[in-house]
CSV table of C-alpha atoms in Angstrom, one decimal:
chain,number,residue,atom,x,y,z
A,1,MET,CA,89.2,102.0,106.8
A,2,ASN,CA,86.2,99.9,107.6
A,3,PRO,CA,86.9,97.6,110.6
A,4,MET,CA,86.1,93.9,110.4
A,5,ARG,CA,85.3,91.4,113.1
A,6,PRO,CA,88.1,88.9,114.2
A,7,LEU,CA,87.9,85.4,112.9
A,8,ALA,CA,85.4,83.3,114.8
A,9,ALA,CA,83.3,80.3,113.8
A,10,ALA,CA,80.8,82.3,111.8
A,11,ALA,CA,83.4,84.3,109.9
A,12,LEU,CA,85.4,81.2,109.2
A,13,THR,CA,82.3,79.4,107.9
A,14,GLY,CA,81.8,82.2,105.4
A,15,LEU,CA,85.5,82.0,104.3
A,16,VAL,CA,85.2,78.2,103.9
A,17,ALA,CA,82.0,78.6,101.8
A,18,LEU,CA,83.6,81.2,99.6
A,19,SER,CA,86.8,79.2,99.1
A,20,GLY,CA,84.8,76.1,98.0
A,21,CYS,CA,82.7,77.7,95.4
A,22,ALA,CA,84.3,80.9,93.9
A,23,SER,CA,87.3,82.3,92.3
A,24,ILE,CA,89.0,85.6,93.0
A,25,GLY,CA,87.7,88.0,90.4
A,26,GLY,CA,85.0,85.5,89.4
A,27,GLY,CA,86.9,84.1,86.5
A,28,MET,CA,85.4,80.9,85.0
A,29,ALA,CA,86.8,78.5,82.5
A,30,ALA,CA,84.8,77.1,79.7
A,31,GLY,CA,82.1,74.7,80.9
A,32,GLY,CA,81.6,76.7,84.1
A,33,SER,CA,84.6,75.4,86.1
A,34,SER,CA,86.6,77.8,88.3
A,35,VAL,CA,89.9,79.0,86.8
A,36,GLU,CA,91.4,79.7,90.3
A,37,PRO,CA,90.1,77.2,93.0
A,38,LEU,CA,90.6,79.0,96.3
A,39,ALA,CA,92.4,77.9,99.4
A,40,GLY,CA,91.7,79.7,102.7
A,41,TYR,CA,94.5,80.7,105.2
A,42,GLU,CA,94.7,82.5,108.4
A,43,CYS,CA,97.8,84.6,109.1
A,44,GLY,CA,97.1,85.5,112.7
A,45,GLN,CA,93.8,87.3,112.4
A,46,LEU,CA,94.3,88.1,108.7
A,47,GLN,CA,92.1,86.2,106.3
A,48,VAL,CA,93.7,85.2,103.1
A,49,LEU,CA,92.1,83.6,100.0
A,50,ALA,CA,94.6,82.2,97.6
A,51,GLY,CA,93.8,81.1,94.0
A,52,PHE,CA,96.3,79.1,92.1
A,53,ASP,CA,96.4,78.9,88.3
A,54,GLY,CA,99.4,77.3,86.8
A,55,GLU,CA,102.4,79.4,87.7
A,56,ARG,CA,100.3,82.3,89.0
A,57,ALA,CA,98.7,82.9,92.4
A,58,THR,CA,96.1,85.5,93.1
A,59,LEU,CA,95.6,86.5,96.8
A,60,GLN,CA,92.8,88.4,98.4
A,61,ALA,CA,94.4,89.6,101.7
A,62,GLY,CA,92.6,92.3,103.7
A,63,ASN,CA,91.8,95.1,101.3
A,64,ARG,CA,94.4,94.1,98.8
A,65,THR,CA,94.4,91.8,95.7
A,66,LEU,CA,97.9,90.5,94.9
A,67,VAL,CA,98.8,88.9,91.6
A,68,LEU,CA,102.0,86.9,92.1
A,69,GLU,CA,104.1,84.7,89.8
A,70,GLN,CA,105.9,81.5,90.8
A,71,VAL,CA,109.7,81.8,91.4
A,72,PRO,CA,112.3,79.2,92.3
A,73,ALA,CA,112.3,78.0,95.9
A,74,ALA,CA,114.3,75.5,97.9
A,75,SER,CA,111.1,73.9,99.1
A,76,GLY,CA,107.4,74.3,98.7
A,77,ALA,CA,106.0,76.8,96.1
A,78,LYS,CA,106.9,80.5,96.3
A,79,TYR,CA,105.0,83.2,94.4
A,80,GLN,CA,106.3,86.8,94.2
A,81,SER,CA,105.1,90.1,92.8
A,82,PRO,CA,106.9,90.7,89.4
A,83,ASN,CA,107.1,94.4,90.4
A,84,ASN,CA,107.9,94.1,94.1
A,85,ALA,CA,110.3,91.5,95.5
A,86,GLY,CA,109.1,92.4,99.0
A,87,THR,CA,105.6,90.9,98.3
A,88,SER,CA,105.4,87.1,98.2
A,89,PHE,CA,103.5,84.1,99.3
A,90,TRP,CA,105.5,80.9,100.1
A,91,THR,CA,103.5,77.7,100.7
A,92,LYS,CA,104.9,74.7,102.5
A,93,GLY,CA,102.3,72.0,102.9
A,94,ASN,CA,99.5,73.4,105.1
A,95,LEU,CA,101.6,76.4,106.1
A,96,ALA,CA,102.6,79.6,104.3
A,97,LEU,CA,104.6,82.7,104.7
A,98,LEU,CA,103.1,86.0,103.6
A,99,GLU,CA,105.2,89.2,103.0
A,100,VAL,CA,103.6,92.4,101.7
A,101,ASP,CA,105.7,95.4,100.8
A,102,GLY,CA,108.6,94.0,102.8
A,103,ARG,CA,106.6,93.3,106.0
A,104,ALA,CA,106.3,89.7,107.1
A,105,TRP,CA,102.9,88.5,108.5
A,106,PRO,CA,102.5,85.8,111.2
A,107,GLU,CA,102.7,82.2,110.0
A,108,CYS,CA,99.7,81.4,107.7
A,109,VAL,CA,97.8,78.2,108.5
A,110,ALA,CA,95.5,76.6,106.0
A,111,LEU,CA,91.9,76.1,107.1
A,112,GLY,CA,91.4,72.8,108.7
A,113,ALA,CA,95.1,72.6,109.7
A,114,VAL,CA,97.1,73.6,112.8
A,115,PRO,CA,100.3,75.6,113.2
A,116,GLY,CA,103.6,73.7,112.7
A,117,THR,CA,104.2,73.7,116.5
A,118,PHE,CA,100.9,73.2,118.4
A,119,SER,CA,100.1,72.6,122.0
A,120,ALA,CA,96.8,72.2,123.9
A,121,GLY,CA,95.7,71.3,127.4
A,122,GLY,CA,92.9,71.1,129.9
A,123,ASN,CA,92.3,71.2,133.7
A,124,GLU,CA,90.8,69.0,136.3
A,125,PRO,CA,92.3,66.6,135.5
A,126,PHE,CA,95.4,68.4,134.1
A,127,TRP,CA,96.7,67.2,130.7
A,128,ARG,CA,98.7,68.6,127.9
A,129,VAL,CA,99.4,67.5,124.3
A,130,SER,CA,102.0,68.9,121.9
A,131,LEU,CA,102.4,68.3,118.2
A,132,ALA,CA,105.6,68.7,116.3
A,133,GLN,CA,107.2,66.9,113.3
A,134,ASP,CA,104.5,64.1,113.2
A,135,GLN,CA,105.0,63.3,116.9
A,136,LEU,CA,102.5,63.7,119.7
A,137,THR,CA,103.7,64.3,123.2
A,138,PHE,CA,101.2,63.5,126.0
A,139,ASP,CA,101.8,64.7,129.6
A,140,GLU,CA,100.0,64.1,132.8
A,141,PRO,CA,101.1,65.2,136.3
A,142,GLY,CA,103.5,62.8,138.0
A,143,LYS,CA,103.9,60.6,134.9
A,144,THR,CA,106.6,60.3,132.3
A,145,SER,CA,105.9,62.1,129.0
A,146,GLN,CA,104.8,59.8,126.2
A,147,VAL,CA,106.1,60.7,122.7
A,148,VAL,CA,104.4,58.7,119.9
A,149,PRO,CA,103.7,59.1,116.2
A,150,TYR,CA,100.2,60.3,115.3
A,151,GLN,CA,98.0,59.9,112.2
A,152,LEU,CA,95.5,62.2,110.6
A,153,GLN,CA,92.1,60.6,111.1
A,154,SER,CA,89.9,63.2,109.5
A,155,ARG,CA,90.0,66.8,108.4
A,156,GLN,CA,87.2,69.3,108.2
A,157,PRO,CA,87.0,72.9,107.0
A,158,LEU,CA,87.4,74.2,110.5
A,159,GLY,CA,89.5,71.6,112.2
A,160,LEU,CA,90.9,68.0,112.2
A,161,THR,CA,91.0,64.8,114.3
A,162,LEU,CA,94.2,63.0,115.1
A,163,ALA,CA,94.8,59.5,116.4
A,164,ALA,CA,97.7,58.0,118.3
A,165,GLU,CA,98.5,54.9,120.4
A,166,LEU,CA,99.8,55.5,123.9
A,167,ALA,CA,101.2,52.9,126.2
A,168,ASN,CA,97.9,52.5,128.0
A,169,GLY,CA,95.7,52.6,124.9
A,170,PRO,CA,94.5,54.7,122.0
A,171,VAL,CA,93.8,58.4,122.1
A,172,THR,CA,92.1,60.8,119.7
A,173,LEU,CA,92.5,64.6,119.6
A,174,ALA,CA,89.8,66.7,117.9
A,175,VAL,CA,90.8,70.3,117.2
A,176,GLU,CA,88.4,73.1,116.0
A,177,ARG,CA,89.2,76.7,115.1
A,178,GLN,CA,86.9,78.3,117.6
A,179,LEU,CA,87.6,80.8,120.4
A,180,CYS,CA,88.3,79.0,123.7
A,181,ARG,CA,88.8,80.4,127.2
A,182,ASP,CA,91.0,78.5,129.7
A,183,SER,CA,88.7,77.1,132.4
A,184,MET,CA,91.1,78.3,135.2
A,185,THR,CA,92.5,81.6,133.9
A,186,GLY,CA,90.0,82.8,131.3
A,187,MET,CA,92.8,83.3,128.8
A,188,PRO,CA,91.5,83.1,125.3
A,189,HIS,CA,93.0,80.6,122.8
A,190,PRO,CA,92.3,80.2,119.1
A,191,TYR,CA,91.3,76.5,119.2
A,192,GLN,CA,88.8,74.3,121.1
A,193,VAL,CA,90.2,70.8,121.7
A,194,GLU,CA,88.7,67.5,122.9
A,195,LEU,CA,90.9,64.6,124.0
A,196,SER,CA,89.2,61.2,124.0
A,197,ARG,CA,90.7,58.2,125.8
A,198,ASP,CA,89.5,55.3,128.1
A,199,GLY,CA,85.9,55.9,127.0
A,200,GLY,CA,85.8,59.5,128.2
A,201,THR,CA,86.4,62.9,126.7
A,202,LEU,CA,88.3,65.8,128.2
A,203,ALA,CA,87.8,69.4,127.0
A,204,GLY,CA,90.6,72.0,126.7
A,205,CYS,CA,92.0,74.9,124.7
A,206,GLY,CA,94.9,75.0,122.2
A,207,GLY,CA,97.1,77.3,120.2
A,208,ASP,CA,99.1,80.4,120.9
A,209,PRO,CA,96.9,83.3,122.2
A,210,ARG,CA,99.1,85.7,120.2
A,211,GLN,CA,97.5,84.2,117.1
A,212,LEU,CA,94.3,86.1,118.1
A,213,LEU,CA,96.2,89.4,118.4
A,214,GLN,CA,98.6,89.4,115.5
A,215,GLY,CA,98.0,89.9,111.7
A,216,VAL,CA,95.7,93.0,111.7
A,217,GLU,CA,95.8,96.5,112.9
A,218,TRP,CA,93.4,97.1,115.8
A,219,VAL,CA,91.5,100.4,115.6
A,220,VAL,CA,90.4,101.8,119.0
A,221,GLU,CA,86.7,102.5,119.3
A,222,SER,CA,86.6,103.6,123.0
A,223,ILE,CA,88.7,104.1,126.1
A,224,ASP,CA,86.9,103.4,129.4
A,225,GLY,CA,83.6,103.5,127.5
A,226,GLU,CA,84.3,106.9,126.1
A,227,GLY,CA,84.3,107.3,122.3
A,228,MET,CA,87.2,108.8,120.4
A,229,VAL,CA,87.6,112.6,119.6
A,230,ASP,CA,86.2,113.3,116.1
A,231,ASP,CA,88.7,112.9,113.2
A,232,THR,CA,91.3,111.1,115.4
A,233,ARG,CA,92.6,107.6,115.1
A,234,ALA,CA,94.3,105.4,117.7
A,235,THR,CA,95.6,102.0,116.6
A,236,ILE,CA,97.4,99.0,118.0
A,237,ASN,CA,99.6,96.4,116.2
A,238,PHE,CA,100.8,93.3,117.9
A,239,LEU,CA,104.0,92.5,116.0
A,240,ALA,CA,106.5,89.6,115.9
A,241,ASP,CA,109.1,89.3,118.6
A,242,ASP,CA,106.6,90.6,121.2
A,243,ARG,CA,106.7,94.1,119.9
A,244,ILE,CA,103.8,96.5,119.9
A,245,ALA,CA,103.4,99.7,117.9
A,246,GLY,CA,100.7,102.0,116.6
A,247,ARG,CA,99.2,105.5,116.7
A,248,ALA,CA,98.4,107.0,120.1
A,249,SER,CA,96.1,109.6,118.5
A,250,CYS,CA,98.6,112.3,117.3
A,251,ASN,CA,101.9,110.6,117.9
A,252,ARG,CA,103.3,107.1,117.0
A,253,PHE,CA,104.2,104.8,119.8
A,254,MET,CA,106.1,101.5,120.3
A,255,GLY,CA,106.9,99.1,123.1
A,256,GLY,CA,106.7,95.5,124.1
A,257,TYR,CA,104.1,93.0,125.2
A,258,GLU,CA,104.0,89.7,126.9
A,259,VAL,CA,101.4,86.9,126.8
A,260,THR,CA,101.5,84.5,129.8
A,261,GLY,CA,99.2,81.9,131.1
A,262,GLU,CA,97.6,84.5,133.3
A,263,GLY,CA,97.1,87.4,130.8
A,264,LEU,CA,98.6,90.2,128.8
A,265,GLY,CA,101.1,92.8,129.8
A,266,ILE,CA,102.3,95.9,127.9
A,267,SER,CA,105.6,97.7,128.8
A,268,ARG,CA,108.5,99.8,127.7
A,269,LEU,CA,106.2,102.3,125.9
A,270,ALA,CA,107.8,105.3,124.1
A,271,SER,CA,106.3,107.7,121.6
A,272,THR,CA,107.2,110.5,119.2
A,273,MET,CA,106.8,114.1,120.5
A,274,MET,CA,104.7,115.9,117.9
A,275,ALA,CA,102.5,118.9,119.0
A,276,CYS,CA,98.8,118.0,119.3
A,277,GLN,CA,95.6,119.9,119.9
A,278,PRO,CA,94.8,119.9,123.7
A,279,GLU,CA,91.8,117.6,123.4
A,280,VAL,CA,93.7,115.1,121.2
A,281,LEU,CA,96.7,115.2,123.6
A,282,ALA,CA,94.4,114.5,126.5
A,283,GLN,CA,93.0,111.5,124.7
A,284,GLU,CA,96.5,110.3,123.8
A,285,ARG,CA,97.6,110.5,127.4
A,286,ARG,CA,94.5,108.5,128.6
A,287,PHE,CA,95.2,105.9,125.9
A,288,MET,CA,98.9,105.5,126.7
A,289,GLY,CA,98.2,105.4,130.5
A,290,SER,CA,95.6,102.7,129.9
A,291,LEU,CA,98.0,100.6,127.7
A,292,GLU,CA,100.6,100.6,130.5
A,293,GLN,CA,98.0,99.2,132.9
A,294,VAL,CA,96.7,96.4,130.6
A,295,ARG,CA,96.5,93.0,132.4
A,296,SER,CA,94.3,90.9,130.1
A,297,ALA,CA,92.8,90.6,126.6
A,298,ASP,CA,89.5,89.1,125.6
A,299,PHE,CA,86.9,89.3,122.8
A,300,ASN,CA,83.2,90.2,123.3
A,301,ALA,CA,80.2,88.9,121.4
A,302,ASP,CA,80.4,91.3,118.5
A,303,GLY,CA,84.1,90.6,117.9
A,304,ALA,CA,85.8,93.5,119.6
A,305,LEU,CA,89.1,93.1,121.3
A,306,VAL,CA,88.7,94.2,124.9
A,307,LEU,CA,91.9,95.1,126.8
A,308,THR,CA,91.3,95.4,130.6
A,309,THR,CA,93.5,97.3,132.9
A,310,THR,CA,94.5,96.7,136.5
A,311,GLU,CA,92.0,99.3,137.6
A,312,GLY,CA,89.1,97.8,135.6
A,313,GLY,CA,89.3,100.2,132.7
A,314,THR,CA,89.0,99.0,129.1
A,315,ILE,CA,90.3,99.7,125.6
A,316,ARG,CA,87.9,98.4,123.0
A,317,ALA,CA,89.1,98.0,119.4
A,318,TYR,CA,88.2,96.4,116.0
A,319,PRO,CA,90.5,95.0,113.3
A,320,SER,CA,91.0,97.0,110.1
A,321,ARG,CA,91.0,95.4,106.6
A,322,SER,CA,93.9,97.6,105.6
A,323,LEU,CA,97.3,96.1,105.1
A,324,SER,CA,98.9,99.5,105.3
A,325,GLN,CA,99.9,99.7,108.9
């Protein structure tokens, strides 16, 4: 499968442009209007374009085109494959749930929106903002938390601006979908954030770092700078419930991972025990040994996921477009 770069500002700009001017499959109504106006979503790192036409939804997700029909739902709008009950797309406001062949993807967020539960913060001075159920919680060291309602001030294709009234004056929060590294730990986050108050602006990062890891299968390109043995494939999937799985080269593996404010850790690895060619087995052992020593995750300029080990080694990988993981 051809790998694709993870979502960054440039990729999202292309997705926004496509969603604003095209329809999946290029269908046009009489007079030149689009039959299926598109909406863009991100399900972790998975890009999804959804076109809605009456009681039908057509999704372009990774390397798959899914044609779904609306079915009854307790809330929102749910679309399901008429031939496969395990494939559905359930929209609820700016959020959606995607399931393909019985597998659930991470929470999908419409372009220009934020996840249902969102937090952001910055350093020097330290501050933190959390959003949940139309309430904004503002925290500063040594002070009582302030919980106030917020209003949507503006929404752009790649972000939004919120406004709220704190006890000591108004505050605005601008959120943009752009890779952001914490100024103290270097931990990557999916959103850049600016908090404006008292005539000044404070910069920070927001969102769950797991959003940058989940939703796609990462295909390993190199281990410690050394390319992969010909005709072999090593992959990594960061799944829900902090589980990790993939192909080590010959065998399948599984385990757990933990994202903290300081970095990424992988543990409890186990694998199948199939016989392998000696050179493939040697690669597999290097890969598994490196995974067990991972201490951080980041992304380089060309969009690769770079996992760094405690000894300074690296695993470099790109996301695949395939939904068959």
